[in-house]
Short mmCIF file of C-alpha atoms in Angstrom, two decimals:
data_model
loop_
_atom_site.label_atom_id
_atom_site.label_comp_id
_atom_site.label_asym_id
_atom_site.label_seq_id
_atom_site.Cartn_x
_atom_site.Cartn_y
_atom_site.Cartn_z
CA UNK A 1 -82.01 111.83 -215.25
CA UNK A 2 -83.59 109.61 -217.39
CA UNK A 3 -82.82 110.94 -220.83
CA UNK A 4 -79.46 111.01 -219.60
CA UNK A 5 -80.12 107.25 -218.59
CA UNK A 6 -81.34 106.35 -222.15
CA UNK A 7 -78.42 108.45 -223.96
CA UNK A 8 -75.81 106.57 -222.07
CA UNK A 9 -77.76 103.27 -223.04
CA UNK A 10 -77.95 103.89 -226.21
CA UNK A 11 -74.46 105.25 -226.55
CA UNK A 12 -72.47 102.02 -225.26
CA UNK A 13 -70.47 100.66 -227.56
CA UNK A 14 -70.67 96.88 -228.76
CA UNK A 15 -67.42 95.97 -227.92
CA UNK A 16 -68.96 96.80 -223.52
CA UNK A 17 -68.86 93.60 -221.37
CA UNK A 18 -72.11 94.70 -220.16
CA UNK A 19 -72.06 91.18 -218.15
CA UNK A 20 -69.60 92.57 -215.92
CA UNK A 21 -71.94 95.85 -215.69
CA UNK A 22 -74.75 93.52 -214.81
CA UNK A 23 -72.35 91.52 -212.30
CA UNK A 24 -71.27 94.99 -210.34
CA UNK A 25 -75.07 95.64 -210.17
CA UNK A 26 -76.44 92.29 -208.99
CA UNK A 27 -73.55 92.03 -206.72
CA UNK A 28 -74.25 95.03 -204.44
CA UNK A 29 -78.12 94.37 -204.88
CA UNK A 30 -77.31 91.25 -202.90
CA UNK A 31 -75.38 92.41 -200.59
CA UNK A 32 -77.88 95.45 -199.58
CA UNK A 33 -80.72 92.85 -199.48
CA UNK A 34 -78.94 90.09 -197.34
CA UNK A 35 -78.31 93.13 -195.12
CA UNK A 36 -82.14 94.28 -194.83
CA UNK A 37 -83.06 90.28 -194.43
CA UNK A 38 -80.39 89.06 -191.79
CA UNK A 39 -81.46 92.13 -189.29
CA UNK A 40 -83.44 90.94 -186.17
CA UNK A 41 -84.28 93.82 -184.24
CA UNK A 42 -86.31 93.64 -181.04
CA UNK A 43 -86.58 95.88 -178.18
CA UNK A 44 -83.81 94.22 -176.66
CA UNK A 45 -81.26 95.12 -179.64
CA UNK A 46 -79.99 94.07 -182.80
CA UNK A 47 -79.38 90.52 -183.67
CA UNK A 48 -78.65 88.38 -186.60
CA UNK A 49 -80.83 86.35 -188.22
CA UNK A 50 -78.56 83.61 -189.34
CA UNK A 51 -77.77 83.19 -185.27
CA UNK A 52 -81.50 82.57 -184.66
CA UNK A 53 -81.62 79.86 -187.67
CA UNK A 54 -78.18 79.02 -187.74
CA UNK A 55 -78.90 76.21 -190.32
CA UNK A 56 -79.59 79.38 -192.48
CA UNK A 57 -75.96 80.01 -192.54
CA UNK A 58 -75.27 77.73 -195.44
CA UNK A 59 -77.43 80.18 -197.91
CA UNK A 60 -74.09 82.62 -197.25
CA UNK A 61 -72.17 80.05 -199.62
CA UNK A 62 -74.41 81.20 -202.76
CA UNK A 63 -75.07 84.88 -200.95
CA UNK A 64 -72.36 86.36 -199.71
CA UNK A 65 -71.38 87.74 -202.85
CA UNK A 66 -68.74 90.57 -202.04
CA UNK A 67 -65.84 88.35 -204.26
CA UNK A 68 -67.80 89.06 -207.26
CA UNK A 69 -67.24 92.75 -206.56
CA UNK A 70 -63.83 92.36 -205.81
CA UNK A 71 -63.62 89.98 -208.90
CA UNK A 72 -65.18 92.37 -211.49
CA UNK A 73 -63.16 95.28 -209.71
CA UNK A 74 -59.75 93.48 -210.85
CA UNK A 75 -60.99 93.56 -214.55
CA UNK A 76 -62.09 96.47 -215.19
CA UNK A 77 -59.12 98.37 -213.08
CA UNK A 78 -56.83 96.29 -215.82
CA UNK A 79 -59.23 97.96 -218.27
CA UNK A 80 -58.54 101.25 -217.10
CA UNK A 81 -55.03 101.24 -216.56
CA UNK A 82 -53.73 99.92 -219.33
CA UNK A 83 -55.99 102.71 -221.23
CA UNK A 84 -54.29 104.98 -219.39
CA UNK A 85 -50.90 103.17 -219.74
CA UNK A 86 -51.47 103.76 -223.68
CA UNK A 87 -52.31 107.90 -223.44
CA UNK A 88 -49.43 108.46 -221.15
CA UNK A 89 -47.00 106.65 -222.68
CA UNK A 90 -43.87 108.45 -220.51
CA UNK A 91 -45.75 107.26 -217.72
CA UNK A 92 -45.34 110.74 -215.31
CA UNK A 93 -49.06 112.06 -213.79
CA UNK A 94 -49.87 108.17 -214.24
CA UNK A 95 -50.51 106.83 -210.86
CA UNK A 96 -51.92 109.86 -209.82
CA UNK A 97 -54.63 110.39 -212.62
CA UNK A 98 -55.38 106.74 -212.43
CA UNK A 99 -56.14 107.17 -208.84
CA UNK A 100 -58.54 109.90 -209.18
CA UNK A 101 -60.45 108.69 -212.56
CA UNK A 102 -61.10 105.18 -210.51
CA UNK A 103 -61.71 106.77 -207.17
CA UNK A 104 -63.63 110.05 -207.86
CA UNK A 105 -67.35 108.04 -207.75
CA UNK A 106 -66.28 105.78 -204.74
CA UNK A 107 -64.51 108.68 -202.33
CA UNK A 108 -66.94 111.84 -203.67
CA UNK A 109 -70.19 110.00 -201.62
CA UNK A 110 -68.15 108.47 -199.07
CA UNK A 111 -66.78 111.42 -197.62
CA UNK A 112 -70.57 112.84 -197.55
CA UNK A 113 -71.62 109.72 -196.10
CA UNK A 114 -69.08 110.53 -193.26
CA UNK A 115 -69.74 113.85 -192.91
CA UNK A 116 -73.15 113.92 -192.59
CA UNK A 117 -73.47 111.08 -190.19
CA UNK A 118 -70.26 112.80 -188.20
CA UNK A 119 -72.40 116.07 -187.31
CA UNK A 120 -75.71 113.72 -186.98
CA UNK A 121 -73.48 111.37 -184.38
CA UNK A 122 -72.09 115.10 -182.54
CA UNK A 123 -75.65 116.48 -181.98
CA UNK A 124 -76.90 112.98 -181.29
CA UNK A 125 -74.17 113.19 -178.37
CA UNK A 126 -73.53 116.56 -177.03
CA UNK A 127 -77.29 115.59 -176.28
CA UNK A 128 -77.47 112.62 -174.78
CA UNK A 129 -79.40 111.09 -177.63
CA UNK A 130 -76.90 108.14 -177.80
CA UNK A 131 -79.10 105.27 -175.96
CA UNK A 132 -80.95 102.48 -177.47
CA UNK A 133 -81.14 101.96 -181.13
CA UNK A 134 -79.76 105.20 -181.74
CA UNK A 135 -76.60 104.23 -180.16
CA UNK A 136 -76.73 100.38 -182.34
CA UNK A 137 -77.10 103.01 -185.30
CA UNK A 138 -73.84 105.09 -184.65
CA UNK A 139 -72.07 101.81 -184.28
CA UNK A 140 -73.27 100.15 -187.51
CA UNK A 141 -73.91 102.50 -189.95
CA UNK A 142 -70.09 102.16 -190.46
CA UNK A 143 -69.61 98.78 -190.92
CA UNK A 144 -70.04 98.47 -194.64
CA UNK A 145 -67.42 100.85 -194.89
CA UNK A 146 -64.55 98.14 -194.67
CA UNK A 147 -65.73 97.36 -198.27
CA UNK A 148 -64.77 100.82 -199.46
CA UNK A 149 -61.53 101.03 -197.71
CA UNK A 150 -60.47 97.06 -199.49
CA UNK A 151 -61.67 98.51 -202.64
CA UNK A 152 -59.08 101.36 -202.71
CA UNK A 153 -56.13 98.94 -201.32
CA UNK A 154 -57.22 97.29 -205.02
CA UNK A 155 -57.31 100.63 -206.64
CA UNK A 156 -53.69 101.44 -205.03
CA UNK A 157 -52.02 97.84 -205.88
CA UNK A 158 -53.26 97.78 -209.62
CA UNK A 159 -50.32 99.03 -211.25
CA UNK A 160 -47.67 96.76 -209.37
CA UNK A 161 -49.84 93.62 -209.68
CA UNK A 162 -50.94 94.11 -213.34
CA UNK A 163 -47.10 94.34 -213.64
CA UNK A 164 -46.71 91.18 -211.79
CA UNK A 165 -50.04 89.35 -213.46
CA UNK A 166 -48.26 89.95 -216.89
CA UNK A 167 -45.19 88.97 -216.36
CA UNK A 168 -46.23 86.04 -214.52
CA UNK A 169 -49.86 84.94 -214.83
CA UNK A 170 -51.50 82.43 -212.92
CA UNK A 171 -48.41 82.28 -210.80
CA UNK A 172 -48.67 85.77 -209.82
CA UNK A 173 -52.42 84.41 -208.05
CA UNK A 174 -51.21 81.55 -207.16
CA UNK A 175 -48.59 83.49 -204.66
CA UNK A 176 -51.41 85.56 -202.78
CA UNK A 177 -53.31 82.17 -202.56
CA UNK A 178 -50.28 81.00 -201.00
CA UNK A 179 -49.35 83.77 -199.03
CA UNK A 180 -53.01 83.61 -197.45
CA UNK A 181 -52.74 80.31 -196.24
CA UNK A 182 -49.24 80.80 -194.92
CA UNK A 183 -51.09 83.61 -192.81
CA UNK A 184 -53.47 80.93 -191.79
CA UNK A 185 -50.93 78.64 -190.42
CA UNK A 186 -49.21 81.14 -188.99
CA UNK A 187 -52.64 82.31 -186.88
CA UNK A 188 -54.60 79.02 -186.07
CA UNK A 189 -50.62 76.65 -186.14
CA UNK A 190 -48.68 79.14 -184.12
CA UNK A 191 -50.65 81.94 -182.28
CA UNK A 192 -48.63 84.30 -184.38
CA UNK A 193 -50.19 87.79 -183.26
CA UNK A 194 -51.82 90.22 -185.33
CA UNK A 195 -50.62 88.44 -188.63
CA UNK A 196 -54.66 87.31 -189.68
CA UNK A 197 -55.06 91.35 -190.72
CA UNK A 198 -52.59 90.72 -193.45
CA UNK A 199 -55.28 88.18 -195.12
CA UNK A 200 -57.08 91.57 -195.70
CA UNK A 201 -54.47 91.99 -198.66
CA UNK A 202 -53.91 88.25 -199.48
CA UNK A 203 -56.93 87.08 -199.71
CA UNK A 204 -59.08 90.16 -201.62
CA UNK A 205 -55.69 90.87 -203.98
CA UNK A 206 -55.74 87.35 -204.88
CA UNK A 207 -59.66 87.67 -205.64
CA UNK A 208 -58.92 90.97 -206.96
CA UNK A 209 -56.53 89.05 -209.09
CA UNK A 210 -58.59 86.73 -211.14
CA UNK A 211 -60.09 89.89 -212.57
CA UNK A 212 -56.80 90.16 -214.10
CA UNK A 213 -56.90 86.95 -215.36
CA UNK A 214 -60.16 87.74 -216.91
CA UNK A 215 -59.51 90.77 -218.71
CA UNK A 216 -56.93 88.66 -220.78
CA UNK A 217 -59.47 85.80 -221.20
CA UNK A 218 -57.05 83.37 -218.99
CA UNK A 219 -59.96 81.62 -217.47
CA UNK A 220 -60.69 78.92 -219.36
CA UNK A 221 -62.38 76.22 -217.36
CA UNK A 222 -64.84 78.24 -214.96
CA UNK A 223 -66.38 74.71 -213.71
CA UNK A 224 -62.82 73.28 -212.94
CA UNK A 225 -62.42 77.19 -210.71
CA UNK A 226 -65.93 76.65 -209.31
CA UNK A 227 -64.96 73.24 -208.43
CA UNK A 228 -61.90 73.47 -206.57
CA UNK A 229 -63.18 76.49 -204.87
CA UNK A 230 -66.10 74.90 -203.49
CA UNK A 231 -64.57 71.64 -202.21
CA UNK A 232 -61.29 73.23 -200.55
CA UNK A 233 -64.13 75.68 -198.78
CA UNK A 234 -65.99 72.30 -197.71
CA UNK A 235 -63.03 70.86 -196.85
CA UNK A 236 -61.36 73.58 -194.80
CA UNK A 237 -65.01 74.26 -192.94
CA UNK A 238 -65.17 70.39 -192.33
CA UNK A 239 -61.57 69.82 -191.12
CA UNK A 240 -60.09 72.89 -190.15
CA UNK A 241 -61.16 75.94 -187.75
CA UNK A 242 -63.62 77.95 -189.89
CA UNK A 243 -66.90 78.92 -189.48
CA UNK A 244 -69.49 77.09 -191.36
CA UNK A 245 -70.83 81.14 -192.08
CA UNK A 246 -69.03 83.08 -194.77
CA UNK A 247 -70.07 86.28 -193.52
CA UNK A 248 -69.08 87.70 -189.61
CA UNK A 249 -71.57 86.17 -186.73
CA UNK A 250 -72.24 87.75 -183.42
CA UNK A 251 -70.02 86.42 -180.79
CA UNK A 252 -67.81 83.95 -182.83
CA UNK A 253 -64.27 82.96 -181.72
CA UNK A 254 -63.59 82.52 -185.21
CA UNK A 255 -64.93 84.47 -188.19
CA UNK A 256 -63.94 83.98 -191.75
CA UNK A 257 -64.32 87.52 -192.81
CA UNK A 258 -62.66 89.76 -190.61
CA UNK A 259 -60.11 89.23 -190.85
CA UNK A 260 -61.04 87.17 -193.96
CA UNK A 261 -59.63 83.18 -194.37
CA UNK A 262 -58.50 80.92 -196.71
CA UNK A 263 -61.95 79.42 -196.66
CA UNK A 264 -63.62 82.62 -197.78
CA UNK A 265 -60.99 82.90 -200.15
CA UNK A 266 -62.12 79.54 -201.33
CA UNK A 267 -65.69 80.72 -201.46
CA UNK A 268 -64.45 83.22 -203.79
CA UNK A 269 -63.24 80.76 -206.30
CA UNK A 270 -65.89 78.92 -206.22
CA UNK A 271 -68.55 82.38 -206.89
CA UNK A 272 -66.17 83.65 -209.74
CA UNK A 273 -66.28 79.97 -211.72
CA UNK A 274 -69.80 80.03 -211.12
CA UNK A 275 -70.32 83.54 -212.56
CA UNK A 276 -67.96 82.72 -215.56
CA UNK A 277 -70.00 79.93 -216.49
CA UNK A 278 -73.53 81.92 -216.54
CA UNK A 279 -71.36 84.16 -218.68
CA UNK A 280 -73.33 83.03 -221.90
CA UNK A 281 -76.84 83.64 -220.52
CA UNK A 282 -76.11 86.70 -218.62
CA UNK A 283 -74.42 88.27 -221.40
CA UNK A 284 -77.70 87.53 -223.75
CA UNK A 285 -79.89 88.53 -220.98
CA UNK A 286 -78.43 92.30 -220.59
CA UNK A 287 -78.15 93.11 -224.39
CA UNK A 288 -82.33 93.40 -224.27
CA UNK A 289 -82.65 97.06 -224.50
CA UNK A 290 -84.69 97.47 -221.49
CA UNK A 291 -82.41 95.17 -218.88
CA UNK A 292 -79.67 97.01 -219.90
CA UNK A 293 -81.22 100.33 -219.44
CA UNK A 294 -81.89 99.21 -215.93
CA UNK A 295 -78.27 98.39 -215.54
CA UNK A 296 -77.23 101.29 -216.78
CA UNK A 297 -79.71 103.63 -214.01
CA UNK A 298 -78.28 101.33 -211.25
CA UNK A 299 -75.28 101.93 -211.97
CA UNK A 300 -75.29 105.67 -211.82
CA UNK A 301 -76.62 104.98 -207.88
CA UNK A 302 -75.39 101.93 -206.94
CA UNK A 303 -72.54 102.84 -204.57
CA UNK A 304 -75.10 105.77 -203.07
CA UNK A 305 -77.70 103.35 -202.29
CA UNK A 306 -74.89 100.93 -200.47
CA UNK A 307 -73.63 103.48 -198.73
CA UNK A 308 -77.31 104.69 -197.43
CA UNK A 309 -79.22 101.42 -196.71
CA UNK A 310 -77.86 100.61 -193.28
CA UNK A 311 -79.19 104.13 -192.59
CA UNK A 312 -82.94 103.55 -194.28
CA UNK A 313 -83.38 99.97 -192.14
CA UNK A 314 -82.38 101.43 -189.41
CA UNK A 315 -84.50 104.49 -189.60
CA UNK A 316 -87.50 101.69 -190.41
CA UNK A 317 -87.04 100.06 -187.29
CA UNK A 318 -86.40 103.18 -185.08
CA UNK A 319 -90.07 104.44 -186.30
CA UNK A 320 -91.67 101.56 -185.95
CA UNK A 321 -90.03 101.46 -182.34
CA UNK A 322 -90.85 105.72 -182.32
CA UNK A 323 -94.97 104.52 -183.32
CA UNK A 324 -95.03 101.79 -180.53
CA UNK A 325 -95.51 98.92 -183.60
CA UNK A 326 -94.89 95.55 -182.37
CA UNK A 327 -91.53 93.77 -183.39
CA UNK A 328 -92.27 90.18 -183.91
CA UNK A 329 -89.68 87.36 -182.29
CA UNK A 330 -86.78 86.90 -184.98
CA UNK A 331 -87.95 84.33 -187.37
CA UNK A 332 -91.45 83.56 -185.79
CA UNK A 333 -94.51 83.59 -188.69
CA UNK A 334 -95.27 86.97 -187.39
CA UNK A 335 -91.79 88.27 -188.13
CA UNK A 336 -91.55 86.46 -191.31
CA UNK A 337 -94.87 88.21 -192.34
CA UNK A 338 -93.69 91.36 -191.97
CA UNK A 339 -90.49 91.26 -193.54
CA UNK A 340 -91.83 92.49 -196.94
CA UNK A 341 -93.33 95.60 -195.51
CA UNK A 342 -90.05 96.33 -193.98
CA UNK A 343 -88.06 95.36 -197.16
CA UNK A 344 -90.38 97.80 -199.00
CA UNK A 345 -89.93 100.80 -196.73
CA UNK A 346 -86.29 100.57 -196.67
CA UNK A 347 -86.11 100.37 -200.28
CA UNK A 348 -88.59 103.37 -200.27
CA UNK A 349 -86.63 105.62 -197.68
CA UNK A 350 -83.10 104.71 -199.81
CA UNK A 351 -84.54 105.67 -202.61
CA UNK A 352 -85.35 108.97 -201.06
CA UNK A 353 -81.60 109.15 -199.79
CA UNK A 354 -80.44 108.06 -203.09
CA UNK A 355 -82.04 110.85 -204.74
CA UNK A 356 -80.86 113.99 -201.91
CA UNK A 357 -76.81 112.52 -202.05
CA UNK A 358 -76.53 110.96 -205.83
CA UNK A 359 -75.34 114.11 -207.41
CA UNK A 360 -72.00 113.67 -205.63
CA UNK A 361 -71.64 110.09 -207.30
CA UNK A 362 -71.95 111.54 -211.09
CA UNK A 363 -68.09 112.38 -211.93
CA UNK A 364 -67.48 116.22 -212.34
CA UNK A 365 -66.62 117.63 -216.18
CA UNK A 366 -63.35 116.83 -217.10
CA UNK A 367 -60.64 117.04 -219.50
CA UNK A 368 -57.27 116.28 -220.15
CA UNK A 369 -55.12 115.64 -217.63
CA UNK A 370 -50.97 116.72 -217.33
CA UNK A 371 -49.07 116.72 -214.18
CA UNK A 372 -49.74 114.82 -211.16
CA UNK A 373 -47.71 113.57 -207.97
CA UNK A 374 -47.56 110.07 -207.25
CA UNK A 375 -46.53 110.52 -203.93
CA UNK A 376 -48.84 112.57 -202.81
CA UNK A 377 -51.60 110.11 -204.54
CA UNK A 378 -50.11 107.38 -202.68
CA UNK A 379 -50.05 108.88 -199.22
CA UNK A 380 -53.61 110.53 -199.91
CA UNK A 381 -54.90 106.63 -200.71
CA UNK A 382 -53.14 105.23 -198.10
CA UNK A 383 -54.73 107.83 -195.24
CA UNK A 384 -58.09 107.08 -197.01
CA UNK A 385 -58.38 103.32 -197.23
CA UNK A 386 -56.69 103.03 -193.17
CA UNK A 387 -59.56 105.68 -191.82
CA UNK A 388 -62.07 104.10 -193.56
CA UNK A 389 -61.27 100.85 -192.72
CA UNK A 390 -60.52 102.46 -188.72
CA UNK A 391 -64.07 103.68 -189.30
CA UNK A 392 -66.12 100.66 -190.19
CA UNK A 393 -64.47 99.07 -186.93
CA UNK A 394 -64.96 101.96 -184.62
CA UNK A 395 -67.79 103.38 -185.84
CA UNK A 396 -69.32 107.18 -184.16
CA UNK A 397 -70.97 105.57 -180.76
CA UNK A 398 -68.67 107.13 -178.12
CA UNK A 399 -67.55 110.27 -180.35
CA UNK A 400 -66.79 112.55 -177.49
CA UNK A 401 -66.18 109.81 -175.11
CA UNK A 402 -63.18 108.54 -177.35
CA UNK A 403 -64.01 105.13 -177.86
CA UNK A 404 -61.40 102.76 -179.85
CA UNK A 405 -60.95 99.83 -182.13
CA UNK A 406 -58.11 97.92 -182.67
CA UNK A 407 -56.94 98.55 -186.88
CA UNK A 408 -54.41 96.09 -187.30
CA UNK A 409 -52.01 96.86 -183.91
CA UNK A 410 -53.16 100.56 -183.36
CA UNK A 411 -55.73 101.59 -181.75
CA UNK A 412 -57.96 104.75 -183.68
CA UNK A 413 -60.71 106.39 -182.43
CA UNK A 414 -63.54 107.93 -184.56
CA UNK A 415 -62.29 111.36 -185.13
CA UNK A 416 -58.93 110.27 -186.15
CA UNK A 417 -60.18 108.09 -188.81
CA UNK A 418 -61.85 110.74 -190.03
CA UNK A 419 -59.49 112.92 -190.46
CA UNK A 420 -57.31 110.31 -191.91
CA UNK A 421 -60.23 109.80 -194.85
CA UNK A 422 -60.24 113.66 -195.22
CA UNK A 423 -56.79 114.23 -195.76
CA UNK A 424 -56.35 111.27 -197.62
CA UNK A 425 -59.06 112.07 -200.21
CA UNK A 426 -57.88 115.78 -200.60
CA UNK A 427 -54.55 114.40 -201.38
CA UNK A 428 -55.89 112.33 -204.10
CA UNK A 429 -57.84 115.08 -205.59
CA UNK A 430 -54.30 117.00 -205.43
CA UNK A 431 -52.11 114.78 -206.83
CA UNK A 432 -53.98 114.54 -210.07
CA UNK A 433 -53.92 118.61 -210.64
CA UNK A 434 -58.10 118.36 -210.22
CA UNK A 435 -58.19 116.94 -214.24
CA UNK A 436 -59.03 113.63 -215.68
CA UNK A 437 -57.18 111.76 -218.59
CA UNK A 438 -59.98 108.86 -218.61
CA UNK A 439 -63.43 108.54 -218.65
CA UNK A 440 -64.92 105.78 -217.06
CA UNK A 441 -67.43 104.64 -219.50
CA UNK A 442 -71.49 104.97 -220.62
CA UNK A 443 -72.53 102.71 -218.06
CA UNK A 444 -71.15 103.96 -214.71
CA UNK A 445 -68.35 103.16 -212.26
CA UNK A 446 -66.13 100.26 -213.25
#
C-alpha cells in the first residue's frame, strides 16, 4: 500500500487542485471527530454533548463542515463530466458511465457496510441481543448514511444542472437559494405538510452548486460569500425559527438539518467563502511532498473510515461498559479526562476496520467503456440514494419486528431499504456494461 501511496504522489500532475484533495480530506476528518467528541454515553444511554453544554453549540458554526463536502463534490463532478462530455462526444453510454466512474468508490463500501451490519443486526435479533447499547448501536450506526444517499442525488443531478450552471450562472444558484426559502415559508408561514424534505434537494444542490461556480473560477470575492453567509445565518437564527445548532439535537421541535434550512444553507455560504479565502495557504501547504502524501493515503480510505467510525466508538463504549469501567458524567473533569483515551481507541479500532473493508474502496481495473443505459442508471441511482437515505432514518433496531420511519410521506422499514440500495446499485453497475471510460485521478475519489 504504501509504494502504491508514493507512486500516486509522485505521479499527480501539476495542473491537480490538490487544495480541493486536502478540503475532501479535512472535511470528513471533522466530521468523524465531532462525531467521536459530541457522544455522551452513560449507563443510562446515549446523549449529546452539545445538549449537556448547550453554549457549545455555537462551535457547530466553524464545525459542522458537511457543505465543504458537498461544495468540493460540485467541482470536481463538473471536472468529471465534462471529461467525459469531451470522450463521448455523441453523448450515448454517457449518463450511465458517468454514474458508475463517480459512484463505484462511494456504493462498492456502502453496500458492505450494509451487509455486514444487516446479518450482525439478524443474529443480534433472532437472539434477543437487541437491549441496551446494542440496540442504540443498530439504530445509529445508520445515521451517517443520509450523507451518502445526498451525495448520489448530486451525482444524479450533475448533468442537468451543469447544463443549467452554464447556460445561466449565478442565476442558476441563485434559483435553488430561492427555491429553499420558498420551502421555508411554505413550512414555518403556512404548515404546508411534508414540503421541508424538498430542502434536501434545494438546499445541498444549491451548495452542490457553488462547486460549479468554482470549477469555472466564478467566485471572485470569497469574503463578500463568507460575509453574507454568515450574517443571513445570524440573522435567520436571531429572528426567525432556527436552531441556534447547525447540526440535529436530541428532542428539538425544530432542527436545521433534517430536513436541512435556509439557515444551514446560509452556514454553507459562509464555510465555502471561508475555505476560498485560505485557498492561497492551503494550496502552499499541500504541495510539501510529505502533506500531500498524507492526503493522498487518506484519500484512498477516507469514505471507509466514515463509514466505520460510528461502529469503532460504539464498540469503545460497549467494552468499556462489557469491562465494568466507569463512564464519567457528560462533561464533568472526569469525562473530559478521558476523552483522549477514547478518541485514541476509536481511531485505533477504525483503523483496524479500515484495513479488513478498504479493498472494496480501491476502483476495480478498467478500460474503455461503450454502451450503457441511462435508464436503467437512473432508476438504479434513484433506488440507491431513497434506501439509503430510508436507512439512515430507520436504521436495523426492530429488523424482524418491522419497525418504520417516515422518508418523505412513505413509510420504509429496514429490509425494504435495503433492498432498494441493492437493486439500485446492481442497476448502476448494469447500466454502464461493467467498464469505465474515466479514471478518477492519482489522488483518490473526487
Amino acid at each position: 500500500m504504501e509504494a502504491r501511496v508514493r507512486d500516486l504522489a509522485a505521479a499527480t500532475p501539476d495542473t491537480r487542485d490538490r487544495y480541493v484533495d486536502l478540503l475532501r480530506v479535512a472535511s470528513l476528518g471533522v466530521v468523524v471527530l465531532g462525531h467521536w467528541l459530541m457522544a455522551a454515553v452513560t449507563d443510562d444511554g446515549v446523549g449529546n454533548l452539545l445538549a449537556v453544554i448547550p453554549e457549545l453549540q455555537l462551535l457547530t458554526w466553524a464545525l459542522q463542515i458537511m457543505p465543504v463536502f458537498f461544495f468540493v463534490g460540485g467541482f470536481s463532478h463538473a471536472l468529471s463530466y465534462r471529461s467525459l462530455r469531451r470522450k463521448h462526444p455523441d453523448g450515448s453510454p454517457l449518463y450511465a458511465v458517468f454514474l458508475r466512474a463517480r459512484l463505484q468508490r462511494l456504493l462498492r463500501p456502502t453496500v458492505v457496510f450494509i451487509l455486514v451490519w444487516g446479518v450482525a443486526a439478524l443474529i443480534v435479533q433472532l437472539l434477543d441481543g437487541d437491549g441496551g447499547l446494542t440496540g442504540v448501536a443498530l439504530r445509529l450506526v445508520t445515521q451517517p448514511l443520509w450523507f451518502i444517499g445526498i451525495y448520489l442525488a448530486m451525482v444524479a443531478f450533475t448533468p442537468l444542472l451543469l447544463k443549467l450552471h452554464e447556460r445561466h450562472g449565478w442565476a442558476a444558484f441563485g434559483a435553488l437559494v430561492a427555491a429553499a426559502a420558498a420551502v421555508d415559508v411554505a413550512r414555518f408561514a403556512f404548515d404546508v405538510p411534508h414540503i421541508a424534505f424538498a430542502n434536501f434537494v434545494f438546499v445541498w444542490l444549491a451548495v452542490h452548486q457553488l462547486g460549479f461556480l468554482r470549477a469555472d473560477g466564478r467566485i471572485r470575492m470569497p469574503a463578500a460569500l463568507a460575509g453574507a453567509g454568515l450574517l443571513g445565518a445570524a440573522a435567520l437564527v436571531a429572528y426567525g425559527p432556527y436552531p441556534l445548532s447547525m447540526v440535529g439535537m436530541p428532542g428539538e421541535k425544530v432542527s436545521n438539518m433534517a430536513p436541512p434550512t435556509l439557515a444551514l444553507l446560509c452556514h454553507g455560504l459562509w464555510l465555502v467563502g471561508a475555505v476560498e479565502l485560505l485557498k492561497n495557504p492551503g494550496t502552499r501547504l499541500v504541495r510539501r511532498p510529505r502533506v500531500w502524501h498524507a492526503v493522498v493515503a487518506a484519500n484512498g480510505l477516507a469514505m471507509t473510515a466514515f463509514l466505520w467510525h460510528l461502529t469503532a466508538m460504539l464498540g469503545v463504549y460497549g467494552a468499556m461498559l462489557a469491562l465494568d469501567i466507569p463512564l464519567p458524567e457528560p462533561a464533568s473533569a472526569a469525562w473530559w479526562a478521558q476523552t483522549p483515551i477514547r478518541i485514541a481507541l476509536a481511531a485505533g479500532i477504525t483503523a483496524l476496520l479500515v484495513a479488513t473493508f478498504r479493498s472494496f474502496e480501491r476502483p476495480k481495473a478498467t478500460g474503455p467503456g461503450a454502451g450503457g443505459s441511462g435508464p436503467f442508471a437512473a432508476v438504479g441511482i434513484t433506488l440507491c440514494l431513497l434506501g439509503v437515505l430510508g436507512l439512515s432514518m430507520v436504521g436495523f433496531a426492530g429488523l424482524l419486528e418491522g419497525r418504520s420511519a417516515m422518508l418523505i410521506a412513505v413509510e420504509v422499514t429496514a429490509p425494504t431499504t435495503v433492498a432498494m440500495a441493492l437493486i439500485g446499485w446492481l442497476l448502476v453497475e448494469r447500466a454502464a456494461g461493467g467498464r469505465l471510460a474515466v479514471r478518477d485521478g492519482a489522488a483518490g475519489p473526487k
